[in-house]
Amino acid sequence: MTKGRIACTAVAAALLSGLAITVPATSVHAAPAVMAAPSIRQAHGLDCEATALQIALAARGVAASQDWVIGQVGADLRRAAVAGGGVTQWGDPYVTFVGDINAAEKDFTGYGVYAPPIARASQIAGVPAAAHLRWSPAAAYAAVQRGYPVIAWVQVGLATGGTRTWTAWDGRQVPYVVAEHAVTLVGVDTDAGQVLIADPHTGTTYWTPMPRFEASWLTLQNMAVAVGIPGSVGLSPSPDGKGYLIATSAGTVSTFGDATSHGDTAAQHLNGPVLGIERTTDFTGYWLVADDGGIFSFGDAAFYGSTGAQHLNAPVVGMAATAGSKGYWLVAADGGVFSFGDAAFYGSTGAMHLNAPMVALQATPSGHGYWLIAADGGVFCFGDAAFYGSTGAMHLNAPVVGMSLAPGGSGYRLVAGDGGIFSFGQAPFYGSRGDNPPPSDVVQIATTPDNGGYWMLGSDGHVDAFGDAAFFGNG
């Protein structure tokens, strides 16, 4: 008799006699998820972000040079205002590269660029991308496991601490570190607790413990770009509140509940990422708007013009339609307002000094006015838009990203990127995520038709429902 049969017989005998036996457990380890991504060293002193995108695009099968990425991002070459050993005022890295790409961070002659322009460059290269702030490590690792490279903003050598703040020329408060750096996550080993980093500074790829990476990533608020995954940018409720549409930066439109799709730009090449969706009054059509002011019309939504062929001083950040859907307004980050169709011009902040850039535009129900909303929660009223309050004088834990109206324009709510809600006028408060931030930054708030609740949309498609707002699924 073989040893195997002896063992089997012994087990059988033990079972028949009622004896308890212990079978040694076998552990199953998940294989590390690793992408085929090149190791590339940055060609310029400060183009780590461009190189990180070059690596990420290569992992997705798209070739792009560092200089091409730099050309898409642009640069603000104005000199920094320096005092007390730090920067007090400089450019806005959320909009463009700040300083000289061949200079030095320690001398405050060159710095870098943050997630939104890098995500936009990826989109122009034909690969959808989502810019995230306050993104959870678990979500980032999950993206990598699915084969999507993630560009993360850390410090050189994965150092930690030393975060300061400067005021951008456009008023935005910009967190910065002298050793700001971007790397590309191209692999993850959850069992070993390690992440695989392609580092433009050294031109090498290496494994590092997750806690070490996460500590450095936290320095710049867990900022990242997921390459290959379109970010969610807009949620539009059905007229009865029993469903909603979710649009992404790639121009795809998904339906939930009883919402109906009328088309999207999934098969088109976009010159810039889509930033929002706006429904027609009868809910049988909608517009998608891109950050270059390009307008895409579906259903009964008519095209009245765009800024897609114009040179803009700042990217478009919002859109609103007139009461009869015969026109619309666009607003740029500098507060410039562009009117099309029967949309009348009631004023703008384009010539004003702003404490923070604009992030949204909301039309009044009559169509005879609009509100402009700034990242600090400042609210600017034009035409018949009434002022009910703002957060312009408050200290916010995260910038304001959007507004939703109470029915009849009798009040409004502002939502911050961390899910904080600020209610004014006849806009009741039904809850927020301010004390328990969602896994990715919030990008929009939408009110239910009866004003009894609202939805919050995250850049990763996560939907939170409050009050009588029903949950129909995540994007």
CSV table of C-alpha atoms in Angstrom, one decimal:
chain,number,residue,atom,x,y,z
A,1,MET,CA,0.0,0.0,0.0
A,2,THR,CA,1.3,3.5,-0.8
A,3,LYS,CA,1.7,6.3,1.7
A,4,GLY,CA,-1.2,8.2,0.1
A,5,ARG,CA,-3.6,5.3,0.6
A,6,ILE,CA,-2.4,4.9,4.2
A,7,ALA,CA,-3.1,8.5,4.9
A,8,CYS,CA,-6.5,8.4,3.2
A,9,THR,CA,-7.5,5.2,5.2
A,10,ALA,CA,-6.4,6.9,8.4
A,11,VAL,CA,-8.6,9.9,7.7
A,12,ALA,CA,-11.6,7.7,6.8
A,13,ALA,CA,-11.1,5.7,10.0
A,14,ALA,CA,-11.0,8.9,12.1
A,15,LEU,CA,-14.2,10.2,10.5
A,16,LEU,CA,-16.0,6.9,11.1
A,17,SER,CA,-15.0,6.8,14.7
A,18,GLY,CA,-16.2,10.4,15.3
A,19,LEU,CA,-12.7,11.7,16.1
A,20,ALA,CA,-12.0,15.4,15.2
A,21,ILE,CA,-9.2,15.9,12.9
A,22,THR,CA,-7.4,19.0,11.7
A,23,VAL,CA,-6.4,19.5,8.1
A,24,PRO,CA,-3.7,22.1,7.6
A,25,ALA,CA,-5.0,25.2,5.8
A,26,THR,CA,-3.5,26.2,2.5
A,27,SER,CA,-3.1,30.0,1.8
A,28,VAL,CA,-3.9,31.3,-1.7
A,29,HIS,CA,-1.8,34.3,-2.7
A,30,ALA,CA,-3.0,36.6,-5.5
A,31,ALA,CA,-0.4,37.1,-8.1
A,32,PRO,CA,1.0,40.7,-8.4
A,33,ALA,CA,-0.8,42.8,-11.1
A,34,VAL,CA,2.0,44.3,-13.3
A,35,MET,CA,1.6,46.3,-16.5
A,36,ALA,CA,4.0,46.3,-19.4
A,37,ALA,CA,5.2,49.8,-18.9
A,38,PRO,CA,8.6,51.3,-19.9
A,39,SER,CA,11.1,52.9,-17.5
A,40,ILE,CA,11.7,56.4,-18.8
A,41,ARG,CA,13.8,59.2,-17.3
A,42,GLN,CA,12.7,62.8,-17.6
A,43,ALA,CA,14.5,64.8,-20.3
A,44,HIS,CA,14.0,68.2,-18.6
A,45,GLY,CA,14.8,69.2,-15.0
A,46,LEU,CA,11.1,69.6,-14.0
A,47,ASP,CA,9.0,67.6,-16.5
A,48,CYS,CA,8.3,64.6,-14.3
A,49,GLU,CA,4.6,65.0,-14.8
A,50,ALA,CA,5.0,64.9,-18.6
A,51,THR,CA,7.2,61.9,-18.3
A,52,ALA,CA,4.8,60.1,-15.9
A,53,LEU,CA,2.0,60.6,-18.5
A,54,GLN,CA,4.4,59.4,-21.3
A,55,ILE,CA,4.9,56.2,-19.3
A,56,ALA,CA,1.2,55.8,-18.6
A,57,LEU,CA,0.2,56.3,-22.2
A,58,ALA,CA,2.8,53.8,-23.3
A,59,ALA,CA,1.3,51.3,-20.9
A,60,ARG,CA,-2.0,51.9,-22.7
A,61,GLY,CA,-0.4,51.4,-26.1
A,62,VAL,CA,-0.1,55.1,-27.1
A,63,ALA,CA,3.2,56.8,-28.0
A,64,ALA,CA,3.6,60.4,-26.9
A,65,SER,CA,6.8,62.4,-26.3
A,66,GLN,CA,7.5,64.5,-23.2
A,67,ASP,CA,7.8,67.6,-25.4
A,68,TRP,CA,4.4,66.9,-26.9
A,69,VAL,CA,2.8,66.6,-23.4
A,70,ILE,CA,4.6,69.9,-22.4
A,71,GLY,CA,3.1,71.6,-25.4
A,72,GLN,CA,-0.4,70.5,-24.5
A,73,VAL,CA,0.0,71.7,-20.9
A,74,GLY,CA,1.5,75.1,-21.7
A,75,ALA,CA,3.4,77.2,-19.1
A,76,ASP,CA,3.0,80.3,-17.0
A,77,LEU,CA,6.5,81.8,-17.1
A,78,ARG,CA,5.8,84.7,-14.7
A,79,ARG,CA,8.3,85.0,-11.8
A,80,ALA,CA,7.2,83.9,-8.3
A,81,ALA,CA,6.7,86.4,-5.5
A,82,VAL,CA,8.9,85.2,-2.7
A,83,ALA,CA,9.1,86.2,0.9
A,84,GLY,CA,10.3,84.6,4.1
A,85,GLY,CA,11.9,81.7,2.3
A,86,GLY,CA,8.8,80.6,0.5
A,87,VAL,CA,6.5,81.5,-2.4
A,88,THR,CA,3.6,83.9,-1.6
A,89,GLN,CA,2.2,84.2,-5.1
A,90,TRP,CA,2.8,82.4,-8.4
A,91,GLY,CA,0.9,80.6,-11.2
A,92,ASP,CA,-1.9,78.1,-11.0
A,93,PRO,CA,-0.6,74.5,-11.5
A,94,TYR,CA,-4.2,73.2,-11.7
A,95,VAL,CA,-4.4,75.2,-15.0
A,96,THR,CA,-0.9,75.0,-16.6
A,97,PHE,CA,2.8,74.4,-15.8
A,98,VAL,CA,4.2,77.0,-13.4
A,99,GLY,CA,7.7,78.4,-14.1
A,100,ASP,CA,10.6,77.3,-16.3
A,101,ILE,CA,10.6,73.6,-17.0
A,102,ASN,CA,14.5,73.6,-17.0
A,103,ALA,CA,14.8,75.6,-13.8
A,104,ALA,CA,14.9,74.5,-10.1
A,105,GLU,CA,12.2,74.2,-7.5
A,106,LYS,CA,14.5,75.1,-4.7
A,107,ASP,CA,15.2,78.5,-6.4
A,108,PHE,CA,11.5,79.1,-7.0
A,109,THR,CA,12.2,79.6,-10.7
A,110,GLY,CA,10.3,76.5,-11.8
A,111,TYR,CA,7.8,74.2,-10.2
A,112,GLY,CA,5.4,71.8,-12.0
A,113,VAL,CA,1.8,71.1,-13.1
A,114,TYR,CA,-1.0,69.3,-11.3
A,115,ALA,CA,-3.6,66.7,-12.3
A,116,PRO,CA,-6.2,68.5,-14.4
A,117,PRO,CA,-3.9,69.6,-17.3
A,118,ILE,CA,-2.3,66.2,-17.4
A,119,ALA,CA,-5.7,64.5,-17.6
A,120,ARG,CA,-6.6,66.9,-20.4
A,121,ALA,CA,-3.4,66.0,-22.3
A,122,SER,CA,-4.2,62.3,-22.0
A,123,GLN,CA,-7.7,63.0,-23.4
A,124,ILE,CA,-6.1,64.9,-26.4
A,125,ALA,CA,-3.9,61.9,-27.0
A,126,GLY,CA,-7.0,59.8,-27.3
A,127,VAL,CA,-6.9,58.1,-23.9
A,128,PRO,CA,-9.6,59.0,-21.4
A,129,ALA,CA,-8.4,60.0,-18.0
A,130,ALA,CA,-9.8,61.2,-14.7
A,131,ALA,CA,-8.2,63.7,-12.4
A,132,HIS,CA,-8.7,63.0,-8.7
A,133,LEU,CA,-8.1,64.8,-5.5
A,134,ARG,CA,-8.4,63.1,-2.0
A,135,TRP,CA,-8.5,59.8,-3.8
A,136,SER,CA,-8.4,56.7,-1.6
A,137,PRO,CA,-5.4,54.4,-1.9
A,138,ALA,CA,-7.8,51.4,-2.2
A,139,ALA,CA,-9.4,53.0,-5.3
A,140,ALA,CA,-6.0,53.8,-6.8
A,141,TYR,CA,-4.8,50.2,-6.3
A,142,ALA,CA,-8.0,48.8,-7.7
A,143,ALA,CA,-7.5,50.9,-10.9
A,144,VAL,CA,-3.9,49.5,-11.2
A,145,GLN,CA,-5.1,46.0,-10.7
A,146,ARG,CA,-7.6,46.5,-13.6
A,147,GLY,CA,-4.7,47.5,-15.8
A,148,TYR,CA,-5.0,51.3,-15.6
A,149,PRO,CA,-1.8,53.2,-14.8
A,150,VAL,CA,-2.2,55.9,-12.1
A,151,ILE,CA,-0.1,59.1,-12.0
A,152,ALA,CA,0.4,60.1,-8.4
A,153,TRP,CA,1.8,63.4,-7.0
A,154,VAL,CA,4.4,62.7,-4.3
A,155,GLN,CA,7.8,64.1,-3.3
A,156,VAL,CA,11.1,63.2,-4.8
A,157,GLY,CA,12.4,60.1,-3.0
A,158,LEU,CA,8.9,59.6,-1.5
A,159,ALA,CA,9.8,62.2,1.2
A,160,THR,CA,7.0,63.6,3.4
A,161,GLY,CA,6.0,66.8,5.1
A,162,GLY,CA,6.8,70.4,4.3
A,163,THR,CA,3.6,71.4,2.6
A,164,ARG,CA,3.0,75.2,2.2
A,165,THR,CA,0.5,77.3,0.3
A,166,TRP,CA,0.8,80.1,-2.2
A,167,THR,CA,-1.9,82.3,-3.8
A,168,ALA,CA,-2.2,81.9,-7.5
A,169,TRP,CA,-2.6,84.9,-9.8
A,170,ASP,CA,-6.3,83.7,-10.3
A,171,GLY,CA,-6.8,83.7,-6.5
A,172,ARG,CA,-6.7,79.9,-5.9
A,173,GLN,CA,-4.9,78.7,-2.8
A,174,VAL,CA,-2.2,76.3,-4.1
A,175,PRO,CA,-0.6,73.7,-1.8
A,176,TYR,CA,3.0,73.1,-2.7
A,177,VAL,CA,6.2,71.4,-1.6
A,178,VAL,CA,9.7,72.2,-2.8
A,179,ALA,CA,10.3,68.6,-3.9
A,180,GLU,CA,7.0,68.1,-5.8
A,181,HIS,CA,7.2,65.1,-8.0
A,182,ALA,CA,5.0,62.8,-10.1
A,183,VAL,CA,5.4,59.0,-10.5
A,184,THR,CA,3.4,56.3,-12.3
A,185,LEU,CA,1.9,53.3,-10.5
A,186,VAL,CA,2.2,50.4,-12.9
A,187,GLY,CA,1.8,47.4,-10.6
A,188,VAL,CA,0.4,46.3,-7.2
A,189,ASP,CA,1.0,43.3,-4.9
A,190,THR,CA,-1.8,43.4,-2.3
A,191,ASP,CA,-0.5,40.3,-0.4
A,192,ALA,CA,3.0,41.8,-0.1
A,193,GLY,CA,1.6,45.3,0.6
A,194,GLN,CA,3.7,46.8,-2.2
A,195,VAL,CA,3.2,49.1,-5.2
A,196,LEU,CA,5.3,49.2,-8.3
A,197,ILE,CA,6.4,52.7,-9.2
A,198,ALA,CA,7.9,53.9,-12.5
A,199,ASP,CA,9.9,57.0,-11.4
A,200,PRO,CA,10.8,59.7,-14.0
A,201,HIS,CA,13.4,61.2,-11.6
A,202,THR,CA,15.6,58.0,-11.7
A,203,GLY,CA,14.3,56.4,-14.9
A,204,THR,CA,13.8,53.2,-13.0
A,205,THR,CA,10.9,51.0,-11.9
A,206,TYR,CA,10.8,49.6,-8.3
A,207,TRP,CA,8.6,48.1,-5.7
A,208,THR,CA,8.0,50.1,-2.5
A,209,PRO,CA,5.8,49.4,0.6
A,210,MET,CA,2.3,50.9,0.3
A,211,PRO,CA,2.5,52.8,3.6
A,212,ARG,CA,5.7,54.6,2.4
A,213,PHE,CA,4.1,55.6,-0.9
A,214,GLU,CA,0.9,56.7,0.8
A,215,ALA,CA,2.7,58.9,3.3
A,216,SER,CA,4.3,60.8,0.5
A,217,TRP,CA,1.2,60.9,-1.7
A,218,LEU,CA,-0.7,62.5,1.2
A,219,THR,CA,1.6,65.5,1.0
A,220,LEU,CA,-0.4,66.8,-2.0
A,221,GLN,CA,-3.8,65.6,-0.9
A,222,ASN,CA,-3.8,62.2,-2.7
A,223,MET,CA,-3.8,63.9,-6.1
A,224,ALA,CA,-3.8,61.6,-9.1
A,225,VAL,CA,-4.7,60.9,-12.7
A,226,ALA,CA,-6.2,57.5,-13.6
A,227,VAL,CA,-5.2,57.0,-17.3
A,228,GLY,CA,-7.6,54.9,-19.4
A,229,ILE,CA,-10.6,55.6,-17.1
A,230,PRO,CA,-12.9,58.5,-17.9
A,231,GLY,CA,-13.9,60.5,-14.9
A,232,SER,CA,-17.5,61.3,-14.0
A,233,VAL,CA,-18.2,65.0,-14.5
A,234,GLY,CA,-22.0,65.5,-14.4
A,235,LEU,CA,-25.3,64.0,-13.1
A,236,SER,CA,-28.6,65.1,-14.6
A,237,PRO,CA,-31.8,63.9,-12.8
A,238,SER,CA,-34.9,62.7,-14.7
A,239,PRO,CA,-37.9,65.1,-14.4
A,240,ASP,CA,-39.7,62.7,-11.9
A,241,GLY,CA,-36.5,62.1,-9.9
A,242,LYS,CA,-36.7,58.4,-10.6
A,243,GLY,CA,-33.4,58.2,-12.5
A,244,TYR,CA,-30.4,60.2,-13.7
A,245,LEU,CA,-27.8,60.4,-16.4
A,246,ILE,CA,-24.1,60.4,-15.6
A,247,ALA,CA,-21.7,61.9,-18.1
A,248,THR,CA,-17.9,61.3,-18.2
A,249,SER,CA,-14.9,63.3,-19.3
A,250,ALA,CA,-14.8,61.1,-22.4
A,251,GLY,CA,-18.3,62.2,-23.3
A,252,THR,CA,-20.0,58.9,-22.5
A,253,VAL,CA,-23.5,59.1,-21.1
A,254,SER,CA,-24.9,56.3,-18.9
A,255,THR,CA,-28.5,55.9,-17.8
A,256,PHE,CA,-29.8,54.9,-14.4
A,257,GLY,CA,-33.4,54.3,-13.3
A,258,ASP,CA,-35.9,55.7,-15.9
A,259,ALA,CA,-33.4,58.1,-17.5
A,260,THR,CA,-33.1,58.0,-21.3
A,261,SER,CA,-29.9,58.5,-23.3
A,262,HIS,CA,-30.0,60.4,-26.6
A,263,GLY,CA,-26.4,59.8,-27.6
A,264,ASP,CA,-22.9,60.7,-26.6
A,265,THR,CA,-19.4,61.4,-28.0
A,266,ALA,CA,-17.9,57.9,-27.2
A,267,ALA,CA,-16.9,57.4,-30.8
A,268,GLN,CA,-15.5,60.9,-31.4
A,269,HIS,CA,-12.0,62.3,-30.8
A,270,LEU,CA,-12.3,65.2,-28.5
A,271,ASN,CA,-9.9,68.2,-28.4
A,272,GLY,CA,-10.6,68.6,-24.7
A,273,PRO,CA,-12.4,66.6,-22.0
A,274,VAL,CA,-16.1,67.0,-21.4
A,275,LEU,CA,-16.8,68.8,-18.2
A,276,GLY,CA,-20.6,68.7,-17.9
A,277,ILE,CA,-24.1,67.8,-19.2
A,278,GLU,CA,-27.1,70.2,-19.5
A,279,ARG,CA,-30.6,69.0,-20.2
A,280,THR,CA,-33.2,70.8,-22.4
A,281,THR,CA,-36.4,72.1,-20.7
A,282,ASP,CA,-38.5,69.1,-21.9
A,283,PHE,CA,-35.8,66.6,-20.9
A,284,THR,CA,-35.8,65.1,-24.5
A,285,GLY,CA,-32.2,66.2,-25.2
A,286,TYR,CA,-29.0,67.5,-23.7
A,287,TRP,CA,-25.8,69.2,-24.4
A,288,LEU,CA,-22.3,68.1,-23.5
A,289,VAL,CA,-19.7,70.8,-23.0
A,290,ALA,CA,-16.0,70.4,-23.2
A,291,ASP,CA,-13.4,72.6,-21.4
A,292,ASP,CA,-12.4,74.3,-24.7
A,293,GLY,CA,-16.0,75.4,-25.0
A,294,GLY,CA,-16.9,72.8,-27.6
A,295,ILE,CA,-20.6,72.0,-27.6
A,296,PHE,CA,-22.1,68.6,-28.5
A,297,SER,CA,-25.9,68.5,-29.0
A,298,PHE,CA,-28.2,65.4,-28.7
A,299,GLY,CA,-31.9,64.8,-28.9
A,300,ASP,CA,-33.8,68.1,-29.3
A,301,ALA,CA,-30.9,70.1,-28.0
A,302,ALA,CA,-30.0,72.6,-30.8
A,303,PHE,CA,-26.5,73.9,-31.5
A,304,TYR,CA,-26.2,77.7,-31.1
A,305,GLY,CA,-22.5,78.2,-31.1
A,306,SER,CA,-19.4,77.4,-29.1
A,307,THR,CA,-15.9,78.7,-28.2
A,308,GLY,CA,-14.2,75.5,-29.5
A,309,ALA,CA,-12.4,77.4,-32.3
A,310,GLN,CA,-11.5,80.5,-30.1
A,311,HIS,CA,-8.4,81.1,-28.0
A,312,LEU,CA,-9.6,81.4,-24.4
A,313,ASN,CA,-7.7,83.1,-21.6
A,314,ALA,CA,-8.9,80.4,-19.2
A,315,PRO,CA,-10.7,77.0,-19.7
A,316,VAL,CA,-14.5,76.8,-19.7
A,317,VAL,CA,-15.8,75.4,-16.4
A,318,GLY,CA,-19.6,75.6,-16.7
A,319,MET,CA,-22.7,75.8,-18.8
A,320,ALA,CA,-26.4,76.6,-18.3
A,321,ALA,CA,-29.3,76.7,-20.7
A,322,THR,CA,-32.0,79.4,-21.0
A,323,ALA,CA,-35.5,78.8,-19.8
A,324,GLY,CA,-36.8,77.8,-23.3
A,325,SER,CA,-33.6,75.9,-24.2
A,326,LYS,CA,-33.1,78.3,-27.2
A,327,GLY,CA,-29.7,79.3,-26.0
A,328,TYR,CA,-27.0,78.9,-23.4
A,329,TRP,CA,-24.2,80.5,-21.5
A,330,LEU,CA,-20.6,79.3,-20.9
A,331,VAL,CA,-18.4,80.5,-18.1
A,332,ALA,CA,-14.6,80.3,-18.1
A,333,ALA,CA,-12.4,80.0,-15.0
A,334,ASP,CA,-11.5,83.7,-15.1
A,335,GLY,CA,-15.2,84.6,-14.9
A,336,GLY,CA,-15.6,85.4,-18.6
A,337,VAL,CA,-19.2,84.7,-19.8
A,338,PHE,CA,-20.1,83.7,-23.4
A,339,SER,CA,-23.7,83.9,-24.6
A,340,PHE,CA,-25.3,82.0,-27.5
A,341,GLY,CA,-28.8,81.8,-29.0
A,342,ASP,CA,-31.3,83.7,-26.9
A,343,ALA,CA,-29.1,83.9,-23.9
A,344,ALA,CA,-28.7,87.5,-23.0
A,345,PHE,CA,-25.4,88.8,-21.5
A,346,TYR,CA,-26.0,90.2,-17.9
A,347,GLY,CA,-22.4,90.7,-16.9
A,348,SER,CA,-19.3,88.8,-15.9
A,349,THR,CA,-16.3,89.0,-13.6
A,350,GLY,CA,-13.8,88.7,-16.5
A,351,ALA,CA,-12.4,92.2,-15.7
A,352,MET,CA,-12.5,91.8,-11.9
A,353,HIS,CA,-9.8,90.6,-9.5
A,354,LEU,CA,-11.0,87.3,-8.1
A,355,ASN,CA,-10.0,85.7,-4.8
A,356,ALA,CA,-10.6,82.3,-6.4
A,357,PRO,CA,-11.3,81.0,-10.0
A,358,MET,CA,-14.9,80.4,-11.1
A,359,VAL,CA,-16.1,76.8,-11.1
A,360,ALA,CA,-19.7,76.9,-12.2
A,361,LEU,CA,-22.6,78.9,-13.7
A,362,GLN,CA,-26.3,78.5,-12.7
A,363,ALA,CA,-29.1,80.1,-14.6
A,364,THR,CA,-32.2,81.6,-12.9
A,365,PRO,CA,-35.5,79.8,-13.7
A,366,SER,CA,-36.7,82.8,-15.7
A,367,GLY,CA,-33.6,82.8,-17.8
A,368,HIS,CA,-33.1,86.5,-17.1
A,369,GLY,CA,-30.0,86.1,-15.0
A,370,TYR,CA,-27.4,83.8,-13.6
A,371,TRP,CA,-25.1,83.1,-10.7
A,372,LEU,CA,-21.4,82.6,-11.0
A,373,ILE,CA,-19.7,80.4,-8.3
A,374,ALA,CA,-16.1,80.6,-7.3
A,375,ALA,CA,-13.9,78.0,-5.7
A,376,ASP,CA,-13.9,79.8,-2.4
A,377,GLY,CA,-17.7,79.7,-2.4
A,378,GLY,CA,-18.1,83.3,-3.5
A,379,VAL,CA,-21.4,83.9,-5.3
A,380,PHE,CA,-21.8,86.6,-7.9
A,381,CYS,CA,-25.3,87.5,-9.1
A,382,PHE,CA,-26.3,89.0,-12.4
A,383,GLY,CA,-29.7,89.9,-13.9
A,384,ASP,CA,-32.5,88.7,-11.7
A,385,ALA,CA,-30.3,86.3,-9.7
A,386,ALA,CA,-30.8,86.9,-6.0
A,387,PHE,CA,-28.1,86.7,-3.4
A,388,TYR,CA,-28.8,84.4,-0.4
A,389,GLY,CA,-25.3,84.0,1.0
A,390,SER,CA,-21.9,82.5,0.3
A,391,THR,CA,-18.9,80.9,1.9
A,392,GLY,CA,-16.5,83.5,0.5
A,393,ALA,CA,-15.5,84.7,4.0
A,394,MET,CA,-15.3,81.2,5.5
A,395,HIS,CA,-12.4,78.8,5.9
A,396,LEU,CA,-13.2,75.7,3.8
A,397,ASN,CA,-11.5,72.3,4.1
A,398,ALA,CA,-11.9,71.9,0.3
A,399,PRO,CA,-12.8,74.1,-2.6
A,400,VAL,CA,-16.4,74.6,-3.7
A,401,VAL,CA,-17.1,72.7,-7.0
A,402,GLY,CA,-20.7,73.4,-7.8
A,403,MET,CA,-24.2,74.7,-7.0
A,404,SER,CA,-27.7,73.4,-7.2
A,405,LEU,CA,-30.9,75.5,-7.1
A,406,ALA,CA,-34.0,75.2,-4.9
A,407,PRO,CA,-37.2,75.2,-7.1
A,408,GLY,CA,-38.1,78.7,-8.3
A,409,GLY,CA,-34.6,79.9,-7.5
A,410,SER,CA,-35.6,80.6,-3.9
A,411,GLY,CA,-32.2,79.4,-2.6
A,412,TYR,CA,-29.2,77.3,-3.5
A,413,ARG,CA,-26.7,74.8,-2.1
A,414,LEU,CA,-23.0,74.8,-2.6
A,415,VAL,CA,-21.0,71.6,-2.5
A,416,ALA,CA,-17.3,71.3,-1.8
A,417,GLY,CA,-14.9,68.7,-3.1
A,418,ASP,CA,-14.9,66.9,0.2
A,419,GLY,CA,-18.6,66.5,0.1
A,420,GLY,CA,-19.4,69.4,2.4
A,421,ILE,CA,-22.8,71.1,1.8
A,422,PHE,CA,-23.7,74.7,2.4
A,423,SER,CA,-27.4,75.7,2.2
A,424,PHE,CA,-28.7,79.2,1.6
A,425,GLY,CA,-32.3,80.6,1.2
A,426,GLN,CA,-35.0,77.9,0.9
A,427,ALA,CA,-32.6,75.1,0.2
A,428,PRO,CA,-32.9,72.7,3.2
A,429,PHE,CA,-29.9,70.7,4.4
A,430,TYR,CA,-30.3,66.9,4.3
A,431,GLY,CA,-26.8,65.8,5.0
A,432,SER,CA,-23.3,65.8,3.7
A,433,ARG,CA,-20.0,63.9,3.5
A,434,GLY,CA,-17.9,66.7,5.0
A,435,ASP,CA,-17.1,64.6,8.2
A,436,ASN,CA,-16.7,61.4,6.2
A,437,PRO,CA,-15.2,62.3,2.8
A,438,PRO,CA,-16.1,60.0,-0.1
A,439,PRO,CA,-13.4,57.9,-1.9
A,440,SER,CA,-12.8,60.5,-4.5
A,441,ASP,CA,-13.5,64.3,-4.8
A,442,VAL,CA,-17.1,65.4,-5.4
A,443,VAL,CA,-17.7,67.1,-8.7
A,444,GLN,CA,-21.4,68.0,-8.7
A,445,ILE,CA,-24.6,68.3,-6.7
A,446,ALA,CA,-28.1,67.9,-8.2
A,447,THR,CA,-31.4,68.6,-6.4
A,448,THR,CA,-34.5,66.4,-6.6
A,449,PRO,CA,-37.5,67.9,-8.5
A,450,ASP,CA,-39.4,68.5,-5.2
A,451,ASN,CA,-36.4,70.0,-3.4
A,452,GLY,CA,-36.6,67.2,-0.9
A,453,GLY,CA,-33.1,65.8,-1.4
A,454,TYR,CA,-30.0,65.8,-3.6
A,455,TRP,CA,-27.4,63.7,-5.2
A,456,MET,CA,-23.7,64.1,-4.9
A,457,LEU,CA,-21.4,62.8,-7.7
A,458,GLY,CA,-17.8,61.8,-7.2
A,459,SER,CA,-15.1,61.9,-9.9
A,460,ASP,CA,-15.0,58.1,-9.8
A,461,GLY,CA,-18.7,57.8,-10.5
A,462,HIS,CA,-19.7,57.3,-6.9
A,463,VAL,CA,-23.2,58.6,-6.1
A,464,ASP,CA,-24.4,59.6,-2.6
A,465,ALA,CA,-28.1,60.3,-2.1
A,466,PHE,CA,-29.6,62.4,0.6
A,467,GLY,CA,-33.2,63.2,1.7
A,468,ASP,CA,-35.7,61.8,-0.8
A,469,ALA,CA,-33.1,61.3,-3.5
A,470,ALA,CA,-33.1,57.6,-4.4
A,471,PHE,CA,-30.0,55.7,-5.4
A,472,PHE,CA,-30.1,54.1,-8.8
A,473,GLY,CA,-26.4,53.1,-9.2
A,474,ASN,CA,-22.9,54.4,-9.5
A,475,GLY,CA,-21.3,55.6,-12.7
